[in-house]
Structure formats: structure tokens, C-alpha cells
PDB file of C-alpha atoms in Angstrom:
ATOM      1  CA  UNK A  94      99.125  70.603  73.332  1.00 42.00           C
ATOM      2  CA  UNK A  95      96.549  73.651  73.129  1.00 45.00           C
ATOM      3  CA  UNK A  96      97.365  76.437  70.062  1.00 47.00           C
ATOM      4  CA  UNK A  97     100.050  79.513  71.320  1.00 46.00           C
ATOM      5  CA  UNK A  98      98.368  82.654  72.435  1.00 57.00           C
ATOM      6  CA  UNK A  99      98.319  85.319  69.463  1.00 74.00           C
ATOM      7  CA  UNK A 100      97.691  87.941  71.793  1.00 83.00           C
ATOM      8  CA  UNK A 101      99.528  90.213  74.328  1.00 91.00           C
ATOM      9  CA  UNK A 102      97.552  90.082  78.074  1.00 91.00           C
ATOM     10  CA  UNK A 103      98.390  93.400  79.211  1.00 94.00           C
ATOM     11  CA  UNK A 104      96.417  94.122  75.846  1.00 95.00           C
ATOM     12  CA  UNK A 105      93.607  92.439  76.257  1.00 95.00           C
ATOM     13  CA  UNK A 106      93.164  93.634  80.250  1.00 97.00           C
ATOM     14  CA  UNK A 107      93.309  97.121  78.958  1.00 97.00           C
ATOM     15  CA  UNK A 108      90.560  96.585  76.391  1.00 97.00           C
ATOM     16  CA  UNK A 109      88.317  94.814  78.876  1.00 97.00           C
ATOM     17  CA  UNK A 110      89.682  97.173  81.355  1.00 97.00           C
ATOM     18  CA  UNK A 111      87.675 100.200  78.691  1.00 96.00           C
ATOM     19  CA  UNK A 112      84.945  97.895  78.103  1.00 97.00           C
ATOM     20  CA  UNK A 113      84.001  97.181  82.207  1.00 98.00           C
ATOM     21  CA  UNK A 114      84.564 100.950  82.524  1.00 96.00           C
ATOM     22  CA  UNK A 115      82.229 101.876  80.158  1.00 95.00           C
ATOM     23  CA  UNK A 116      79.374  99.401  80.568  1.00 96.00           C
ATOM     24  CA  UNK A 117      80.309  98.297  84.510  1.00 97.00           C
ATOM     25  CA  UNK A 118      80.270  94.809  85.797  1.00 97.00           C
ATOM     26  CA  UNK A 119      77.234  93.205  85.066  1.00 97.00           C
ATOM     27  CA  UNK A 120      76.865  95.518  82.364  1.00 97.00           C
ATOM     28  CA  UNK A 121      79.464  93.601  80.293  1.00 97.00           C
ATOM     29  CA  UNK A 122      78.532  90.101  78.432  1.00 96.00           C
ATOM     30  CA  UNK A 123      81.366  87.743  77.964  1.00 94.00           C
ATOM     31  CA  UNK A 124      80.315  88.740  74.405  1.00 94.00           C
ATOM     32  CA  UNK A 125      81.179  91.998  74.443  1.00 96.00           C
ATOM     33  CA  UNK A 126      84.646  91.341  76.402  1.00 96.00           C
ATOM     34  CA  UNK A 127      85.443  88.958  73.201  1.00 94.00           C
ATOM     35  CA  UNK A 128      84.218  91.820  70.640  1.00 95.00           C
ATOM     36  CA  UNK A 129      85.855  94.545  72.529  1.00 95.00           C
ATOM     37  CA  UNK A 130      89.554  92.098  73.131  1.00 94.00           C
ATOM     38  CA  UNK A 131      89.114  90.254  69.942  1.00 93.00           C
ATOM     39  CA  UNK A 132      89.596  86.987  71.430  1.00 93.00           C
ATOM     40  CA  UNK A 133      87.289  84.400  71.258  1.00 91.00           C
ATOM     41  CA  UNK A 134      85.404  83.732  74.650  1.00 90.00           C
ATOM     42  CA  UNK A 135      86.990  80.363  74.972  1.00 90.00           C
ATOM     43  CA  UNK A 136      90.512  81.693  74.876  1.00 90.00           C
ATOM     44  CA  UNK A 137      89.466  84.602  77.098  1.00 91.00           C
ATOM     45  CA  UNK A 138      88.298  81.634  79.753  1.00 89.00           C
ATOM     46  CA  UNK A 139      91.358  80.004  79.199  1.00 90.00           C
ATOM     47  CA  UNK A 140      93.933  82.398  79.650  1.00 92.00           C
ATOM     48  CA  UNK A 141      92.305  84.611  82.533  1.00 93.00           C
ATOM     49  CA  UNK A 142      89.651  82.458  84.481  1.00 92.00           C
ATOM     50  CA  UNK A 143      86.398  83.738  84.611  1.00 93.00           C
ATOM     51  CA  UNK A 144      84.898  87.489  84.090  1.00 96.00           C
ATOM     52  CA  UNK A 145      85.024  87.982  87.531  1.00 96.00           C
ATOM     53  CA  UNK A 146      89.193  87.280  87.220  1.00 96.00           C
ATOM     54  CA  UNK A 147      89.198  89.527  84.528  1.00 97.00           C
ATOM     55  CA  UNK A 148      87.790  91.987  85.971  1.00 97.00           C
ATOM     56  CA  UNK A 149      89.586  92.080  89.028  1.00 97.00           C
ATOM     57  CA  UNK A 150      92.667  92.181  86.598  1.00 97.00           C
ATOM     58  CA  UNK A 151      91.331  95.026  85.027  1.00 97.00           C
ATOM     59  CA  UNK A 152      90.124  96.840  88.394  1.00 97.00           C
ATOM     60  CA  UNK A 153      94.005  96.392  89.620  1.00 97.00           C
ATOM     61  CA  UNK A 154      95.296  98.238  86.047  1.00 97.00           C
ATOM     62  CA  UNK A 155      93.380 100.698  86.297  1.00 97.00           C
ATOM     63  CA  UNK A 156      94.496 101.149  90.101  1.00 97.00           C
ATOM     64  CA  UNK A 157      98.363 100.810  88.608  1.00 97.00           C
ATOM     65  CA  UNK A 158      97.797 103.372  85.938  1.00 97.00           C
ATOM     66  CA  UNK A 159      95.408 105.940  88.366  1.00 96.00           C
ATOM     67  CA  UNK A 160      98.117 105.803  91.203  1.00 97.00           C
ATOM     68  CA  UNK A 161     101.279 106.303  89.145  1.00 97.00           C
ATOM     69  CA  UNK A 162      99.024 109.428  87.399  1.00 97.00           C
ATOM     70  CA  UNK A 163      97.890 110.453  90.574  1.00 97.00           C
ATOM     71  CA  UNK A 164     101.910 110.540  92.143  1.00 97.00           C
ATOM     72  CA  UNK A 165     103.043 111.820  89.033  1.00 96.00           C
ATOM     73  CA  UNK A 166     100.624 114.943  88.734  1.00 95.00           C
ATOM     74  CA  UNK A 167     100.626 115.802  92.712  1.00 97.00           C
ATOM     75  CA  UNK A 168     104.959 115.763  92.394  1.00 97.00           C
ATOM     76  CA  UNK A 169     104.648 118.039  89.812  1.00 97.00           C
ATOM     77  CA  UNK A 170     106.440 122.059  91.041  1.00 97.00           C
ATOM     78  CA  UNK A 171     103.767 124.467  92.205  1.00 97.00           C
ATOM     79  CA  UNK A 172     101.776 124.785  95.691  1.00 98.00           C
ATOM     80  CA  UNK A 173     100.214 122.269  97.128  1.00 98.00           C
ATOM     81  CA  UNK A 174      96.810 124.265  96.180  1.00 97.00           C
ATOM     82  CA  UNK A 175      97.867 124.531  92.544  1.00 98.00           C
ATOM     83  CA  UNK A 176      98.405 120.685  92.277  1.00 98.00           C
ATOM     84  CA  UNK A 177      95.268 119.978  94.263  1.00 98.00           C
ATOM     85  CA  UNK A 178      93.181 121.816  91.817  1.00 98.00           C
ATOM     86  CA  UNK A 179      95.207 120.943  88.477  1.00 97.00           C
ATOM     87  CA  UNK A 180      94.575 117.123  89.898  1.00 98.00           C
ATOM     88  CA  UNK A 181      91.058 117.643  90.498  1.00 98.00           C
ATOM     89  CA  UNK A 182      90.280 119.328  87.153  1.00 97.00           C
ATOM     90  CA  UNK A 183      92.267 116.803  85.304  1.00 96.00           C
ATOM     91  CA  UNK A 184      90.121 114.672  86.162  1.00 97.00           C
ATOM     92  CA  UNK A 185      87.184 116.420  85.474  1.00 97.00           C
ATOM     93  CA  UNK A 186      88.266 117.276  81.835  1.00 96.00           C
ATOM     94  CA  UNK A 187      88.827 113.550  81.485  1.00 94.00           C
ATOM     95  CA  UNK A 188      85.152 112.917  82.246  1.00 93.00           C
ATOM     96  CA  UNK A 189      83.856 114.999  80.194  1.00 95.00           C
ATOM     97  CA  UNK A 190      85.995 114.774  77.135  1.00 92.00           C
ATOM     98  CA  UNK A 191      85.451 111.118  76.487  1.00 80.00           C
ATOM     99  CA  UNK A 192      82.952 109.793  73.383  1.00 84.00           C
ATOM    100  CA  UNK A 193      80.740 108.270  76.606  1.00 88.00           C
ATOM    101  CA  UNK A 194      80.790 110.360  80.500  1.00 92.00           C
ATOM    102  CA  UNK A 195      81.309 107.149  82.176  1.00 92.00           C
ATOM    103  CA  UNK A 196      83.069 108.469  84.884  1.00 91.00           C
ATOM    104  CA  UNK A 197      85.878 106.674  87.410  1.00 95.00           C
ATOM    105  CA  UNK A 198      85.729 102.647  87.378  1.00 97.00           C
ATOM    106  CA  UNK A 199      86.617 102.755  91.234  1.00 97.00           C
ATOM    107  CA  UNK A 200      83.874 104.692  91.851  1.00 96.00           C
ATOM    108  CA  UNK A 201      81.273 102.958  89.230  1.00 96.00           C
ATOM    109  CA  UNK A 202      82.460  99.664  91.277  1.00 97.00           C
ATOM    110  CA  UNK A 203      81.498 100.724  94.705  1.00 97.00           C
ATOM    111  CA  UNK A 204      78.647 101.996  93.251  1.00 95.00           C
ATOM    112  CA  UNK A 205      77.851  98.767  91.404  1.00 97.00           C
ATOM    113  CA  UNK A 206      79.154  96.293  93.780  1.00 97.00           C
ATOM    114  CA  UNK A 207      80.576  98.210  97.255  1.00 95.00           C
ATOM    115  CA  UNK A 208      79.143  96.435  99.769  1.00 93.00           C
ATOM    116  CA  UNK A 209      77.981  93.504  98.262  1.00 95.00           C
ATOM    117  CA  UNK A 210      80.820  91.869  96.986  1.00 96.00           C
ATOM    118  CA  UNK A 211      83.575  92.097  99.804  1.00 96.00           C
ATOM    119  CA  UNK A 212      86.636  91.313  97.399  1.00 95.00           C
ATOM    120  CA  UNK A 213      85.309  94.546  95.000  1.00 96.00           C
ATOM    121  CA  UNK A 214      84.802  96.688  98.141  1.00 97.00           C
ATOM    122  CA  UNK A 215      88.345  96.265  99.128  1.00 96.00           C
ATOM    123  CA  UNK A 216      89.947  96.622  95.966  1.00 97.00           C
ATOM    124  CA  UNK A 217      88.254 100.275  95.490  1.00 97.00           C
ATOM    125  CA  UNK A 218      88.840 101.094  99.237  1.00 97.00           C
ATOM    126  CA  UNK A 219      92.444  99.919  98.394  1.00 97.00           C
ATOM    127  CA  UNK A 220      92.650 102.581  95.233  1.00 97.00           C
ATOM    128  CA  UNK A 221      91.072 105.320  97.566  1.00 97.00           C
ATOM    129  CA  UNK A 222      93.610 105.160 100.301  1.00 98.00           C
ATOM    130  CA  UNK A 223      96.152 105.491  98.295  1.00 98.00           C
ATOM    131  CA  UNK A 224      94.791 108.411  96.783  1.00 98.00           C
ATOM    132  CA  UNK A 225      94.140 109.675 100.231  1.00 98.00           C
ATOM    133  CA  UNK A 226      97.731 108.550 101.043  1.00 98.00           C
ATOM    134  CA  UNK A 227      98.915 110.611  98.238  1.00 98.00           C
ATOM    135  CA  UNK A 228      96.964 114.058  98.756  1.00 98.00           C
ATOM    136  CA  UNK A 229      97.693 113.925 102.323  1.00 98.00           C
ATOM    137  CA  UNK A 230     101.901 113.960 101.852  1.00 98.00           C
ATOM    138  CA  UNK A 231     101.274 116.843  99.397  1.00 98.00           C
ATOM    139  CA  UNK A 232      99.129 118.827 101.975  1.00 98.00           C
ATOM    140  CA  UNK A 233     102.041 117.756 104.433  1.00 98.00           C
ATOM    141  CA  UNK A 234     104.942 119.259 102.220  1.00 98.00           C
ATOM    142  CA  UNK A 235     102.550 122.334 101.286  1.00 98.00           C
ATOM    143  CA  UNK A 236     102.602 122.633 104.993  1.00 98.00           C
ATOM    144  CA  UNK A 237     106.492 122.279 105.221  1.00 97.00           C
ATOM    145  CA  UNK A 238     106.935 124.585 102.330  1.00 97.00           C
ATOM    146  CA  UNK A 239     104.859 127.056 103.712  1.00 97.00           C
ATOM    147  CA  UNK A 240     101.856 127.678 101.358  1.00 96.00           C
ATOM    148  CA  UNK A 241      99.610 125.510 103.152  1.00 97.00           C
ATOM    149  CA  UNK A 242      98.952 126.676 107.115  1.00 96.00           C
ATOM    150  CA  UNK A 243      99.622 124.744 109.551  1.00 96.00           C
ATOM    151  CA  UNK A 244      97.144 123.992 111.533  1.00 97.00           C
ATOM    152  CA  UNK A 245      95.290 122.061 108.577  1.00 97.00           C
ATOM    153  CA  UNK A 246      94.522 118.708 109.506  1.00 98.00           C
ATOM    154  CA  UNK A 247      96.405 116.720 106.047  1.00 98.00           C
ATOM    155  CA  UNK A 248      94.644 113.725 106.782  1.00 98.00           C
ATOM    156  CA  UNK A 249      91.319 115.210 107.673  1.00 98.00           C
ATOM    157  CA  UNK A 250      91.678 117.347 104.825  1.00 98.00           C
ATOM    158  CA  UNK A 251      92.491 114.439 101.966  1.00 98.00           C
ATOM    159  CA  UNK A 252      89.399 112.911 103.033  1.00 98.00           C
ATOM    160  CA  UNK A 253      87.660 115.764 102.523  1.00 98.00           C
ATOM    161  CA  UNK A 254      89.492 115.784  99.104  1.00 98.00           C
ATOM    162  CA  UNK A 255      88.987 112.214  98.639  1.00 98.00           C
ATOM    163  CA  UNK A 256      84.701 112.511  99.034  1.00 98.00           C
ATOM    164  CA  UNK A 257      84.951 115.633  96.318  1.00 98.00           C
ATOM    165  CA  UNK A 258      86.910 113.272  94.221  1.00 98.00           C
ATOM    166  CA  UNK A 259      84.139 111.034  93.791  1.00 97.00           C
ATOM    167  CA  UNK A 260      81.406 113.538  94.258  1.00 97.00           C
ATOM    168  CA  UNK A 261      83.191 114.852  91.062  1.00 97.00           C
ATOM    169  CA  UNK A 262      83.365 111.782  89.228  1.00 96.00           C
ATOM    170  CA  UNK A 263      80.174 111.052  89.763  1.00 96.00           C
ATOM    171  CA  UNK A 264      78.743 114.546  89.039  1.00 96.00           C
ATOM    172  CA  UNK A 265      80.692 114.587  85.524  1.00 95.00           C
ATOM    173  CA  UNK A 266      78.384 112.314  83.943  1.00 93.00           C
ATOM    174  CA  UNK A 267      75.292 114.834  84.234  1.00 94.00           C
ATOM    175  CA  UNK A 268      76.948 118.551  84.789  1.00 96.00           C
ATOM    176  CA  UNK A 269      78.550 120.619  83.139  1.00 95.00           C
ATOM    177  CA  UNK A 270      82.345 121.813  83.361  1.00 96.00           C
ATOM    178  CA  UNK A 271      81.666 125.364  85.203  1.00 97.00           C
ATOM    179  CA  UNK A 272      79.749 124.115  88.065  1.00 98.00           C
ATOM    180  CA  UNK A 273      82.296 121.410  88.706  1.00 98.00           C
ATOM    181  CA  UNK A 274      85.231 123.623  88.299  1.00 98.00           C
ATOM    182  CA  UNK A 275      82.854 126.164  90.595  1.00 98.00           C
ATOM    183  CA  UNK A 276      83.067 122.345  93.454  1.00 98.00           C
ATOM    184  CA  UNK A 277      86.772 121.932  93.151  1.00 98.00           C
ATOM    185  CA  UNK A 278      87.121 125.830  94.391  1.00 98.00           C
ATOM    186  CA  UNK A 279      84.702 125.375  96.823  1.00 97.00           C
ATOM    187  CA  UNK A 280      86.467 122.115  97.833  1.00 97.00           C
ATOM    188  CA  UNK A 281      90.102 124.159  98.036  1.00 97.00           C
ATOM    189  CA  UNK A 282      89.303 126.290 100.090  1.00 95.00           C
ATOM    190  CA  UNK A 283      90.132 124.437 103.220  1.00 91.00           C
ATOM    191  CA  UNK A 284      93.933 124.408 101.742  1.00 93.00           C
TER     192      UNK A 284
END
């Protein structure tokens, strides 16, 4: 009979979680995923497969955690305009407050691995359309409530959003905060 686990999983995937975010796929050493959990490499093995498993364990909390933020934020009272650009500069702030501009981890995977691993291109096409999913039923009640007009394509338009998004994310880790907040007004203005 092997020893009990002395550690909590949803832990341990939210530490690797940081550490793949930070460093990216092939970035990140089963070393450093032992350093960064504190659990010996073995008992990483063990109790979540390989790093790949990890990190697709990882890649699917951070989807969790981005889409229930993402839901949460966009739900929140004010015009569909208002929540758009709170969203968007949320997540700009985030980028460039952290210790390390590392950006999004759905958009450091496609550009890591989109397109040449199939099972990583789906799961960050997967996070996208829901985010997509989500912008385009605000645009659709700013519509209904009247402060978006109506002729604006939702769908068409949460693309749109969607491409900024990353365009953001991946801007944050070299500019500064007044030319991306200058993009995300740029980016509004179809609303």
C-alpha cells in the first residue's frame, strides 16, 4: 500500500496552474512544477499522470476560474459599453500589476502550442468561445435594453471583442497602461 497524499489537488493544480502561466509549457521543468507545488516529482507523476495531464488540468482551471470571472463581471448593472470596457481594463490592470507581465495562459498556449498540438488548440478555442459566447449575450441585452443600437451585429461584434482581447493580452507584456486603455476605446466604439 503506497503512503496517503499530504496534499490537497485543487492546490497543487493552482500552483502549477501559476507556474505554466508564468514560464509556459515547455518552459516549465518537472523540477520547477515540484519546487513551485512542493511535491516531490514522483508523487506529482503519481497522482496526476504526466506534465502534459497536468497541464491540461491546469489549462481547464484556469478556463473554470476565467469564465465564472468573465460571467460574473459582464452581469454586473451598467450598459453593456460600461461592462465591456470595465471587463477589458480589468484585464489589462491584471497584466500589468503582476511581479512578472506574463499575460493570459489561453493566449500564451495558442501562442506556444495552437496549431501544433490539436488537444491544446481546442482547449483555448474552447475558453475563447465562451468568452465570445459571453460578450455576445451582453451586446444582445445592451441591445434589448436599449443602450446598444440595434443594428450591431452581437456576434460579429464579440469577435471583434474577442481579437482585442488577446491583442490586449498580448500587448500588456511590452506597453504601457495609456495606450492600451487608448485600444479598448478604440475597440468600443463599435458598441
Amino acid at each position: 500500500m503506497g503512503r496517503p497524499k499530504n496534499f490537497e489537488p485543487d492546490v497543487v493544480i493552482a500552483q502549477a496552474m501559476e507556474t505554466f502561466w508564468t514560464n509556459g509549457y515547455a518552459g516549465t521543468s518537472p523540477a520547477e512544477l515540484a519546487e513551485a507545488t512542493g511535491v516531490a516529482k514522483g508523487s506529482l507523476y503519481h497522482a496526476f499522470g504526466s506534465k502534459r495531464d497536468l497541464f491540461d488540468k491546469a489549462l481547464a482551471l484556469y478556463d473554470r476560474a476565467g469564465s465564472e470571472m468573465t460571467e460574473e463581471f459582464l452581469a454586473r448593472p451598467g450598459t453593456a459599453k460600461e461592462r465591456i470596457r470595465a471587463y477589458l481594463k480589468l484585464l489589462v490592470e491584471a497584466d500589468l500589476d503582476g511581479p512578472v507581465r506574463r499575460g493570459c495562459l489561453a493566449v500564451n498556449t495558442a501562442l506556444e502550442l495552437g496549431g501544433r498540438d490539436e488537444e491544446a488548440t481546442r482547449a483555448v478555442r474552447r475558453m475563447q468561445e465562451r468568452t465570445i459566447q459571453l460578450l455576445t449575450a451582453r451586446i444582445e441585452q445592451g441591445k434589448r435594453d436599449g443602450d446598444v443600437a440595434p443594428e450591431v451585429d452581437a456576434g460579429t461584434q464579440a469577435h471583434f471583442l474577442m481579437n482585442t482581447i488577446v491583442g490586449l493580452r498580448v500587448m500588456a507584456r511590452t506597453f504601457d497602461g495609456p495606450t492600451l486603455h487608448q485600444i479598448i476605446e478604440t475597440a468600443l466604439t463599435g458598441l
